[in-house]
Each structure stands twice: as C-alpha cells, then as structure tokens.
XYZ file of C-alpha atoms in Angstrom:
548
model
C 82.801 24.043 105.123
C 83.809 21.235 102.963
C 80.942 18.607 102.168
C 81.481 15.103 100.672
C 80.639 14.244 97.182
C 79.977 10.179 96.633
C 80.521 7.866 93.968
C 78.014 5.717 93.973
C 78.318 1.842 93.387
C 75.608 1.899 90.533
C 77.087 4.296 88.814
C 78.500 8.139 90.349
C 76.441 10.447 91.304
C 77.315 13.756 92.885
C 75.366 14.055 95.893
C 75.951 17.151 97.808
C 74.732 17.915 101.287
C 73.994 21.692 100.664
C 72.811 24.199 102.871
C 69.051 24.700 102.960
C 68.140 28.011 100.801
C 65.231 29.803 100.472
C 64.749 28.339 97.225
C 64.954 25.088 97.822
C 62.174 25.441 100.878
C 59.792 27.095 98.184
C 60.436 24.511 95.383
C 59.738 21.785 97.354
C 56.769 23.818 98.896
C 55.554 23.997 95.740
C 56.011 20.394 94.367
C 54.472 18.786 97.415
C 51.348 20.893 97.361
C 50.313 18.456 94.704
C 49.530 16.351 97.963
C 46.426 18.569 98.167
C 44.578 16.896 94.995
C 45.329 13.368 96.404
C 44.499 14.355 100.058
C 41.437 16.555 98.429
C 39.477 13.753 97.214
C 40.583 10.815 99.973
C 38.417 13.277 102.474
C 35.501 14.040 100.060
C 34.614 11.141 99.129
C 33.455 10.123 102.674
C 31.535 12.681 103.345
C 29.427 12.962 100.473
C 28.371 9.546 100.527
C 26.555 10.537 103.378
C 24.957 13.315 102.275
C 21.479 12.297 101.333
C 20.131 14.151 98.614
C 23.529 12.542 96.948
C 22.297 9.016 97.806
C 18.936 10.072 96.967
C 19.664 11.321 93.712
C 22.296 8.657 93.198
C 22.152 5.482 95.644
C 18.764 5.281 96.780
C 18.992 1.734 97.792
C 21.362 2.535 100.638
C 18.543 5.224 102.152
C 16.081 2.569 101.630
C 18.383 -0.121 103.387
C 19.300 2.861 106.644
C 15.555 3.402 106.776
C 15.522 -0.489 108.084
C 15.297 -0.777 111.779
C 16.440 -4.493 111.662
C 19.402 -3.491 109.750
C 23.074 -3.714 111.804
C 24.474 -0.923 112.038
C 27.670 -2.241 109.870
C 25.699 -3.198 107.399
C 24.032 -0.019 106.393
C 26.115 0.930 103.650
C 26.968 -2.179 101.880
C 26.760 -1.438 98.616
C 29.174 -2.293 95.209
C 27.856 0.630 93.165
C 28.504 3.389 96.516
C 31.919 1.777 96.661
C 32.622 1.840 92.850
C 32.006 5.229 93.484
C 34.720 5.655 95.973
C 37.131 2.807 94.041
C 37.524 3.449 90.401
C 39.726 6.430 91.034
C 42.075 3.865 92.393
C 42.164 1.454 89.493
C 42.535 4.668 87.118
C 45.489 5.691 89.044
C 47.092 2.521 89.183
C 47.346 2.534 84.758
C 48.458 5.953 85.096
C 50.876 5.257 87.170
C 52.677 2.842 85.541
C 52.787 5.337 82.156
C 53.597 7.887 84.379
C 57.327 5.962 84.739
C 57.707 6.777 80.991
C 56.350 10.134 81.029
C 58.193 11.645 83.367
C 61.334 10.521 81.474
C 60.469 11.975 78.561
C 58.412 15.406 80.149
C 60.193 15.505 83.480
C 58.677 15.178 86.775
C 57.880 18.673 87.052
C 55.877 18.586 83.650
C 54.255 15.160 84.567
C 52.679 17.016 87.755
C 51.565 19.666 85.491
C 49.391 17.206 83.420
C 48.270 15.174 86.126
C 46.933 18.641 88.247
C 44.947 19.737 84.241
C 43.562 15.936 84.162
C 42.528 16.046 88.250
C 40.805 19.860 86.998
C 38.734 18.074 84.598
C 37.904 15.093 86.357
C 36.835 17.800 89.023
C 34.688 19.785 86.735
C 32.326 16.562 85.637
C 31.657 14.995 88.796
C 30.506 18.650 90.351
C 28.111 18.652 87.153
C 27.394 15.039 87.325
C 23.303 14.101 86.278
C 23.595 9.808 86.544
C 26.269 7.442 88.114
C 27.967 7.290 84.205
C 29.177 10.612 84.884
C 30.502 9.934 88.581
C 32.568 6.850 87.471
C 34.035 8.951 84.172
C 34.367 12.044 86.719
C 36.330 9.665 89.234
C 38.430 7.668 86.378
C 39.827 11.587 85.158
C 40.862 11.979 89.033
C 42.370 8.664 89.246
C 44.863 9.836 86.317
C 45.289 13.264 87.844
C 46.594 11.480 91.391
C 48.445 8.373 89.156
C 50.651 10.654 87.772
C 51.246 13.626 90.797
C 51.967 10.575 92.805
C 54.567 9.397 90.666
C 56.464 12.382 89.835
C 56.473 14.349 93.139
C 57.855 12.076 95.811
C 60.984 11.676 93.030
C 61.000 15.361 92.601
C 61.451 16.034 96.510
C 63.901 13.359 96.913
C 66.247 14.561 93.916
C 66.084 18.141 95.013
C 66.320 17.834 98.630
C 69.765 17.835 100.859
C 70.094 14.652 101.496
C 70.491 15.885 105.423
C 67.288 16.716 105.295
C 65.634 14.675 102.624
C 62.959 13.043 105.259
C 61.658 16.235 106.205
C 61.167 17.555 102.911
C 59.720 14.691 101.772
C 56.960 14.768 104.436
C 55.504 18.039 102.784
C 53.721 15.844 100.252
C 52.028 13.774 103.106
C 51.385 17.077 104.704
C 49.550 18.267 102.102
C 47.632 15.141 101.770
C 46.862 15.859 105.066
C 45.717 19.573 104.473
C 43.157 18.676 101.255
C 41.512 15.939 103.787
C 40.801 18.381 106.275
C 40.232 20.996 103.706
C 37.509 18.442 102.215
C 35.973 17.144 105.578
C 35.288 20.958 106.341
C 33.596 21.606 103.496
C 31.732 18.475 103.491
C 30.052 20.176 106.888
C 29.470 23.357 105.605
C 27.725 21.703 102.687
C 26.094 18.558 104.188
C 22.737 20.221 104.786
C 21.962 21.924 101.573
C 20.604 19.727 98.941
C 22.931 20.788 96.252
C 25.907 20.866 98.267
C 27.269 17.477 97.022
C 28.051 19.352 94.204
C 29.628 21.640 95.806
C 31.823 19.577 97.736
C 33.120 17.735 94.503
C 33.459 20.770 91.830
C 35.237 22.346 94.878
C 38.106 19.754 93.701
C 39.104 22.404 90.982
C 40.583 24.462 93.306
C 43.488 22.345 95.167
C 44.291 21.602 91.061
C 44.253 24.756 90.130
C 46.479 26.041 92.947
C 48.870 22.764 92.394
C 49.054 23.118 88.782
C 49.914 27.052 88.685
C 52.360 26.010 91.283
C 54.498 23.335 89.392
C 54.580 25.466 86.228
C 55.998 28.156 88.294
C 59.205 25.643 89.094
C 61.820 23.879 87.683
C 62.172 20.572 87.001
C 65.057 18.548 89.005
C 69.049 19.077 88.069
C 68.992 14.928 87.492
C 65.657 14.929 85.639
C 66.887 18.086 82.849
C 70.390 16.255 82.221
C 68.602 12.957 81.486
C 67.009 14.769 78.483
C 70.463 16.572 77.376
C 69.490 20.089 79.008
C 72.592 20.819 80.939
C 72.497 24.839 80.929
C 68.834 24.385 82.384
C 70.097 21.972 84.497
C 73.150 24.206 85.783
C 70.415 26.761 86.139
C 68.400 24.854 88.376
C 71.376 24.058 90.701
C 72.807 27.454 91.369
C 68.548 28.159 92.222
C 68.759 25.448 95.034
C 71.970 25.325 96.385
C 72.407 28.894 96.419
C 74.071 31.607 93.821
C 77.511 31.290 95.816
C 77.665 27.902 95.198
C 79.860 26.707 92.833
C 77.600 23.572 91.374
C 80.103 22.827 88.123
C 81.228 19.720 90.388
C 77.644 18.615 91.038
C 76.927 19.397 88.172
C 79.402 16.902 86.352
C 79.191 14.152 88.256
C 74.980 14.490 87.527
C 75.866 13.808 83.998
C 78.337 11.428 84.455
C 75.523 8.703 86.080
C 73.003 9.645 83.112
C 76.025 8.848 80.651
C 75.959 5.424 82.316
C 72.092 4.758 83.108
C 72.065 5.875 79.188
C 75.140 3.735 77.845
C 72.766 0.561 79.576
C 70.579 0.792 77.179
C 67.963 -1.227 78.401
C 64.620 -1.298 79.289
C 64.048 -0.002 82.991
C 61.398 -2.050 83.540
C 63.566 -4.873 82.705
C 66.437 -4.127 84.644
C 64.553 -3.413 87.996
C 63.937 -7.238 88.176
C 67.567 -7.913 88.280
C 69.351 -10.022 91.111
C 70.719 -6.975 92.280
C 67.927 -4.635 92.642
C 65.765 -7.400 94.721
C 65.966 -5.296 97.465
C 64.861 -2.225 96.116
C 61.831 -4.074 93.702
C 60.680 -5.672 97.277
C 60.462 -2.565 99.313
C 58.731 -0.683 96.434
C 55.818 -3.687 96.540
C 55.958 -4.381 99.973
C 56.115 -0.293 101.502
C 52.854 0.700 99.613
C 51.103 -2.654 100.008
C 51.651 -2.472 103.889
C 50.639 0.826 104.095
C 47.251 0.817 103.163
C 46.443 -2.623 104.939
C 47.173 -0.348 108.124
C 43.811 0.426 107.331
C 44.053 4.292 106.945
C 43.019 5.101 103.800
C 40.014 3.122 104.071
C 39.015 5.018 107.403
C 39.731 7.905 105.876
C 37.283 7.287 102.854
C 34.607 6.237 105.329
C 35.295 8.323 108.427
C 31.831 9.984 108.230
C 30.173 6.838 107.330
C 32.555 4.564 110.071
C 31.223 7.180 112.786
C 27.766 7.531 111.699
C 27.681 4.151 112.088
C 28.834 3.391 115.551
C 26.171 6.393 117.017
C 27.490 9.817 115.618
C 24.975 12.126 113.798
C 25.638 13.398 110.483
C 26.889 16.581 111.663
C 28.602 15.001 114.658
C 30.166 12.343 112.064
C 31.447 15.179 109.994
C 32.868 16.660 112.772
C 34.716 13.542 114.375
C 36.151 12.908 110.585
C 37.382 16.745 111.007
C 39.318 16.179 114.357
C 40.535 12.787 112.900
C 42.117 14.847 109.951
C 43.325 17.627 112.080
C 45.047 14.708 114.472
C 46.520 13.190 111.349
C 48.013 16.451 110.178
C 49.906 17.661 113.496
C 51.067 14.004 113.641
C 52.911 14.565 110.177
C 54.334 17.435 111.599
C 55.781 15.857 114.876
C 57.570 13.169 111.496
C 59.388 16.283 109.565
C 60.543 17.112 112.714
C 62.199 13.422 113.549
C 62.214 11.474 110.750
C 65.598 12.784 110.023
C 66.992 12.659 113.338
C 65.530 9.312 114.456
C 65.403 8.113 111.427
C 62.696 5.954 109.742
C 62.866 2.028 110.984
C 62.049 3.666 114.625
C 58.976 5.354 113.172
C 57.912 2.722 111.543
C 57.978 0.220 114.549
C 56.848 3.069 116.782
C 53.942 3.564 114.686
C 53.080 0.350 114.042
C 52.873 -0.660 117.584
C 50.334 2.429 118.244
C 47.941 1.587 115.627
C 47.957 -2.098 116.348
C 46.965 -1.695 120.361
C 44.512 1.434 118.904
C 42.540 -1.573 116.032
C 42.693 -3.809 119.393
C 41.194 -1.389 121.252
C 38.113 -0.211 118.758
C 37.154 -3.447 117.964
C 37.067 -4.434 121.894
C 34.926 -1.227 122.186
C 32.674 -2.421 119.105
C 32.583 -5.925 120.489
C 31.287 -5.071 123.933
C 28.847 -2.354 122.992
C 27.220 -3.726 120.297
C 26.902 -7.263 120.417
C 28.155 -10.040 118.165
C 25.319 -9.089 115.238
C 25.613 -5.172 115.649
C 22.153 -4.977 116.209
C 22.818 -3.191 120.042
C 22.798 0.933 120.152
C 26.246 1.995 121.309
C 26.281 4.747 123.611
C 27.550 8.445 123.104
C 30.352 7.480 125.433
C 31.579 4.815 124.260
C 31.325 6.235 120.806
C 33.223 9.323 122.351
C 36.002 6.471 123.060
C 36.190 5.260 119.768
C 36.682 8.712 118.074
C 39.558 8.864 120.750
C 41.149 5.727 119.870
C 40.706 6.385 116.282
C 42.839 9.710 116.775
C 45.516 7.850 118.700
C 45.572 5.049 115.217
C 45.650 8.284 113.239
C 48.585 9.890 115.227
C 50.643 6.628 114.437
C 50.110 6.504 111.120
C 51.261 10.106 110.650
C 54.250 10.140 112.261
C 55.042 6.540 110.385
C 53.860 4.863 107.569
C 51.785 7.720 105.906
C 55.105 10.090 105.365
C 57.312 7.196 105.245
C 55.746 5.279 102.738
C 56.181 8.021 99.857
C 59.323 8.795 101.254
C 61.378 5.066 101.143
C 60.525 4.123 97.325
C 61.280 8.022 95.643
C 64.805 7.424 97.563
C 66.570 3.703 97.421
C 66.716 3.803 93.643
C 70.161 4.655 91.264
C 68.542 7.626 89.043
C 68.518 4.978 86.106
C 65.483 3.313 87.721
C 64.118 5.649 89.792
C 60.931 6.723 87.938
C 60.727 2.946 86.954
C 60.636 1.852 90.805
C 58.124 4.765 92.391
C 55.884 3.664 89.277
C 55.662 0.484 90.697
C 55.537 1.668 94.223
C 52.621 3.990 93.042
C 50.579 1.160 91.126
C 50.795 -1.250 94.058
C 49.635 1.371 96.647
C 46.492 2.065 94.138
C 46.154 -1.614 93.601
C 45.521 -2.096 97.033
C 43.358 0.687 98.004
C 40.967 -0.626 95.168
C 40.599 -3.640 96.417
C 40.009 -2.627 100.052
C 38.364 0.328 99.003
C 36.140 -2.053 96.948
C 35.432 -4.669 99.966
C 35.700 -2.203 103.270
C 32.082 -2.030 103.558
C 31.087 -5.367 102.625
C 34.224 -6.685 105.440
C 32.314 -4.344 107.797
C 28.933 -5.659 107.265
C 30.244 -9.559 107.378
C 33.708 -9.181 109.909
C 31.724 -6.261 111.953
C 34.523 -5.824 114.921
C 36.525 -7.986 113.222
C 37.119 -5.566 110.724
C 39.424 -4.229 112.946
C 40.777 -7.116 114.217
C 42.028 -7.736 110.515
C 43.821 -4.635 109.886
C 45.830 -5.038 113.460
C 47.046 -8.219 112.319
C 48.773 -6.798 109.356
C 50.165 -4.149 111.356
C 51.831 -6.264 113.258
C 52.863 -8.434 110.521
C 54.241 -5.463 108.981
C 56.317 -3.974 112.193
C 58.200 -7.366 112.005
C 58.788 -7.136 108.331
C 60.618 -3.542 108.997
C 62.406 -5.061 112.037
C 63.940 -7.472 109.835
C 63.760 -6.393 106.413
C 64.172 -2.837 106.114
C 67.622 -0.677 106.425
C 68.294 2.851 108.114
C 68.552 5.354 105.341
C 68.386 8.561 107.162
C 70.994 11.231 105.648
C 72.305 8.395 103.219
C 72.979 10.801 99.478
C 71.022 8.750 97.070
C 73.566 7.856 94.792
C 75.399 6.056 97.923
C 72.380 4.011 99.020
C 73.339 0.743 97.805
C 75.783 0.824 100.635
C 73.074 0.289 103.181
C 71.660 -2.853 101.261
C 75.623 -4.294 101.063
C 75.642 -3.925 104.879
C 72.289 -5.683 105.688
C 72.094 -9.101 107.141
C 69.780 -10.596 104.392
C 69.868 -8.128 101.402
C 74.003 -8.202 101.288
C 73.697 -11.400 99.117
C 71.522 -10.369 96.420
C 73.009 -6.618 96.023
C 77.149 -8.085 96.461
C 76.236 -10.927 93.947
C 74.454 -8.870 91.478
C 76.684 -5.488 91.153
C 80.134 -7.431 92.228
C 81.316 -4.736 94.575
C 81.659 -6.364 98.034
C 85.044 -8.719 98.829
C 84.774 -12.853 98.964
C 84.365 -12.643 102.709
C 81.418 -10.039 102.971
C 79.516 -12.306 100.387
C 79.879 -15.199 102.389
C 78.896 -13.541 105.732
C 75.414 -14.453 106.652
C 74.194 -12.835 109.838
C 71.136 -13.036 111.109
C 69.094 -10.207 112.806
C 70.140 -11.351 116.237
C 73.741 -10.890 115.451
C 73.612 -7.364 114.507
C 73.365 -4.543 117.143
C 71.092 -1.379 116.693
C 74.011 0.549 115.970
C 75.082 -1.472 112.425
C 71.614 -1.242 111.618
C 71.407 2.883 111.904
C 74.247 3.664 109.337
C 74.635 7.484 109.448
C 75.886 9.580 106.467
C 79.402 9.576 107.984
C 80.195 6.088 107.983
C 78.960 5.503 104.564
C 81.176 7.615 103.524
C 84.426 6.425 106.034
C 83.402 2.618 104.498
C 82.738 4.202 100.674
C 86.044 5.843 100.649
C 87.882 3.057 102.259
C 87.056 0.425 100.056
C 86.865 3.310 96.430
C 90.016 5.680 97.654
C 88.157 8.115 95.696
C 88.511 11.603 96.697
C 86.574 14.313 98.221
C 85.354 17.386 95.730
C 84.402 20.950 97.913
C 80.802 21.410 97.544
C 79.073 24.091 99.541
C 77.170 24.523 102.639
C-alpha cells in the first residue's frame, strides 16, 4: 500500500506513516520507561514526608506543630524546609533542562537519557544514605538533573520514531510510566511506613527504576533524525530498516531525513534564537503555555502531597497511604483509556473533556472541605465525607490522565521543524519545572492560608485553561511532523504570524481573519488526509512509495 511522503513548509522532511513493527513497539517501550524515574520520585516524596521517624530525624518542628490540638488541620505541615525538600528537584531540573537542548544535539536523545538515568542513580544512592537535611537537598538537586534531562530527550525520541498514525499513543507510554513509578513508590511507601528505617528504604529504592531505565536506553538506538544531524547516515539507515521493518525500503526516508538537516544546518543560527521568530510564535506559546497549564491543574502538587492531603482531611497514615495508592492506580488506567483515543479523537477533545472533569471535581472537594470543616479547619471531618473526597479526587485524577498529563508531553516533542525541536521541548521542560517549584514551594503554605480555597484556585485555572485550548490550540492528530506547520497556516489566529513569517500562504489567506465563531468543528480537526490534499495542491510535489 502506497503511503504519502510530505515536504514540509520549514524545510522537507520525509515523514512516513509505516506499519507498526515489533521493533518499533519495543523501542519506544524502552525509551518511555524513563517515565518511571520521574513518576518514581513524584510518588515518594509524599509519602515519606509522613513517615515520622523521617520528620523526626529530619523535620521535627512539623511533629511538634501535629502534636498541637489547636492546630487546623491544613496547617499541619506548613513548613519551607519540608517543602524545599520536595522542591529543589524541580529547580535542578529546570537548569538541566535547558542544557539538555544542547546535549542532546551533540549526544543524541538516546545518549542524553542515558546520562540523565546514571545522574537520577546517584542522586538515588545519597538521599537513601542521607545523615542531615545537606544531604537531602544535594540528594534531590542530582535527581532534579536525572528527570531535567530524561524529560527532555524522551518525549522527542517517541515523537521522531513513532508513525505518525499513531504518534499519540506512543507518546502516552512515557506518561504511563510516570504513572507506574508513582504507584510503584506509593506501595512501597506502605510497606515501609512503619519501620523506622524505612524512609531509607523508600528513597535508595529510587536506584532501581534508574537502573532498569538506563540499561534500557543503552540497549536502543538513537532516532533516524537525531544520527543524521551528527553526519551518521549508515547508523541512521540502520535504525530505519529496525523500525519500519527489514522489507522496507527506507533509502527514500532516508534522503529526505537528510535533506531537512542540510537545511536546519545551512541556517546556521542559534536555535535558541530562531525559536523567537515571528513565525514560530505559535509553537514558542504552546511550549510555555502547555506545561505551565498543566501543573496549575493542580496534579502534581496532589500527587506530592497525596498522603499528607488525606491525612489531613481524616485518613490515618496507613489509610492515607492507601487512598494515595488507589489515586495512582485511577491515574494509571485513565492513561490507558488516552493511548487508546488520543489518536482517534484526537487531543483538543481531551483536553476540554478533561478539563471540564477536574474543574466540577476542585468544585466539588472544596464544597466538601467547606461544609465539613468549617471556615478555620478547626472541625473533624467525618470518615464519610472523607470517603467522598478520596472519590472525587479519583474522578480529578481520571481527567487529568486521559488529558493534560499525556497530552502535555505529547504537544511540545511534536509541533516543532527538527531544526528546533530539542530547542522548543527544552523550553517546554524548564517551564513545566519552573512551575512545579513554585507551587511545589507554596502548596502547603496556600493550604494552611486558602484552606478550601486551595481548591477553589486550581479550578479556576482549569477553566481558564479549557478556554485557552478552545481557542488557541489546533488538531494535530495523525499530522507527520514535518507537515505540521500546515495546521498553524489554517488556524483562525495563528495563520498571521506563521503566513507572515515563512511566506508560504497566498495574499488572500493572509488577510483572512476569522474568528473562532466562524470556523466549524470540522476545519478545526484537520486529519492527515487533507493536509496532504491542501499540501499537494498548493506544492504539486509528488508522492514517493513508502511502506506499510
């Protein structure tokens, strides 16, 4: 069966909807299990903050301030040095992130995973031997490289290997196993919680998702685009016939690869320059505004805190373990309902879809909250009403999912021409760890001062940001990468900045200014098909046999 091949506006690219191999599955398997590090430490972190002989031997003042009978129950574990704990991973992932954009250049993406998974390991290794709060921070700072630069590389890796048919679902398998490490890491938080060494446990434990993530990149090859970039052509031919299949004959692909590296190359300019072009506006204000949204859903920061969030609100310890256990095990069946859809829905629906549920499920807790425990916090809220909150809290964590957790790795590593790619999921990268430092940072303090209203807060921005998708944001299900600037040329708002910038639309199209209203659901879903019908039109370049 004969499969287009695309010439893209920025420059061509051979983008070849290929059959799904074997290989292909276990390569990007493989690659996205460096989710688990990432996922790993989002779920341990919660639960060993309440473990007390960790607070004892660590944070006393927060047992001294629980032992309180007067104290709220919001406001039991308000304190900077717990959360500077939790945080400085995040501002240590947001610098290496934004080296990680060179790095992977120059290494690859495959190799850049490979360090990051050895730096995580070592990070790992200190904090599970830590003896004062110096070695905690230095511990969390060698994690917070690990993640910068797994987080970089593998969302591009999965994108540029991927059949761009299924490119959505593939992706997912990073958020998937983000997913798996924070169950992983809420069960072992359990099985540990009573025993008074079993923080460190819990936290040396972290050398294991590495190790596993790290043997697995090494055991792969680095993407087709990513190998001709740094003039290795046979290796990159090699890597082709492994994920398209032996029968396939990739000398096409292959060509046209090099051809858009001859021209990123022949720019010779600095991509962090050229990403702030007129013409990439677009693409520079999804990468800020994806990440950024995401965490102000407020997921992350539950996620961190799940154990505390439920201890709080009437839960055990045990039972708080176990509620941040079902939340995870919610979360992770929801990202399996998105690899499922995400490519036959495609992702504006999920988005809205998802941010609709978690804004009625924040309305909902913080109704519960409001009612149950007063104004101050100071009223005991029953087991019931707890049990209701724990529900509500898996309905939020559903949402996410199935929207902006998958999505949200998956929109950056994919509207980018290959000569900024690395360039724009660096910044996509830095601004997600930017933010979840500084709500990471001020959760606890928010919850002891906004109580309820905590919730209130994050609602508001998911609303804020369902609108902003409505509007803003562009189908891009089954759209080959190097063709994606053809969904920004067709947008209501974004047509004016990419036809300006790259000069490829005609006089009338840059003088057309629709607005939302005018353009029916159907213009606004462009499927691979009539990319290509428009592409070719308006190119008359021809089709090359690819395989399938």
């Amino acid at each position: 069966m004969a499969v287009g091949v695309f010439t893209g506006v920025d420059g061509p690219v051979g983008s070849f909807s290929g059959k799904i191999t074997l290989s292909v599955v276990i390569t990007c398997i493989v690659a996205a299990s460096s989710g688990l590090i990432f996922g790993y430490d989002i779920g341990i972190s919660g639960g060993v903050t309440t473990m007390q002989p960790f607070l004892q031997k660590f944070f006393p003042s927060v047992l001294r301030k629980a032992a309180e009978a007067k104290t709220n129950i919001y406001c039991i574990y308000d304190s900077q040095v717990l959360t500077s704990f939790t945080s400085s991973l995040y501002i240590a992932g947001l610098a290496a992130s934004l080296v990680a954009s060179r790095l992977t250049a120059t290494i690859g993406r495959r190799n850049t995973m490979v360090f990051g998974g050895l730096t995580f390991l070592a990070g790992a290794a200190i904090n599970g031997g830590a003896a004062n709060v110096a070695m905690l921070i230095l511990g969390r700072i060698l994690l917070g490289f690990g993640v910068g630069f797994t987080n970089q590389a593998t969302p591009v890796y999965l994108s540029e290997v991927a059949p761009p048919k299924w490119r959505g679902a593939f992706n997912t398998g990073f958020q998937f196993f983000i997913g798996i490490g924070v169950v992983a890491a809420n069960c072992i938080n359990f099985g540990t919680a009573k025993r008074s060494w079993g923080w460190r446990l819990s936290l040396g434990l972290a050398v294991v998702p590495a190790a596993i993530m790290t043997i697995g990149a090494l055991l792969i090859s680095d993407t087709p685009s990513s190998l001709i970039q740094r003039d290795k052509v046979e290796q990159a031919r090699h890597a082709l016939r492994k994920v398209r299949g032996k029968d396939c004959d990739v000398e096409s692909e292959l060509a046209e690869l090099k051809k858009a590296s001859d021209v990123a190359k022949e720019a010779d300019q600095e991509p962090f320059v050229t990403i702030f072009e007129r013409q990439y506006r677009p693409h520079l204000v999804m990468s800020i505004a994806i990440p950024f949204f995401q965490q102000l859903t407020g997921i992350n920061i539950i996620a961190f805190y799940a154990p505390v969030l439920f201890q709080s609100v009437g839960f055990g310890n045990d039972s708080a373990l176990i509620a941040a256990i079902i939340l995870g095990l919610v979360n992770l069946a929801s990202i399996l309902v998105s690899t499922g859809v995400v490519d036959r829905f495609g992702r504006r629906f999920l988005f809205m879809e998802g941010g609709i549920q978690m804004f009625v499920c924040q309305v909902g807790v913080a109704a519960v909250l409001a009612v149950t425990t007063g104004v101050s916090g100071t009223k005991e809220i029953s087991k019931g009403y707890a049990i209701l909150v724990l529900v509500l809290m898996c309905i939020y964590a559903a949402g996410f999912g199935w929207s902006w957790g998958p999505l949200s790795w998956l929109i950056p590593s994919e509207i980018f021409p290959i000569k900024i790619r690395p360039t724009g999921q660096s910044i996509s990268v830095a601004v997600n760890f930017a933010t979840t430092f500084v709500l990471s940072q001020t959760f606890l303090t928010m919850l002891c001062h906004f109580k309820y209203g905590t919730f209130l807060f994050y609602a508001a921005w998911n609303a804020l940001m369902t609108i902003f998708v409505a509007l803003f944001l562009p189908e891009t299900k089954g759209i080959p990468l190097d063709s994606m600037n053809l969904v920004w040329e067709k947008h209501w708002y974004w047509r004016r900045f990419v036809c300006v910038g790259s000069g490829s639309c005609s006089d009338t199209e840059k003088e057309q200014q629709k607005w939302p209203w005018e353009d029916s659901a159907a213009s606004m879903d462009l499927s691979a098909a009539s990319v290509a019908r428009s592409h070719f039109r308006s190119s008359g370049d021809h089709m090359h046999r690819g395989c399938f």
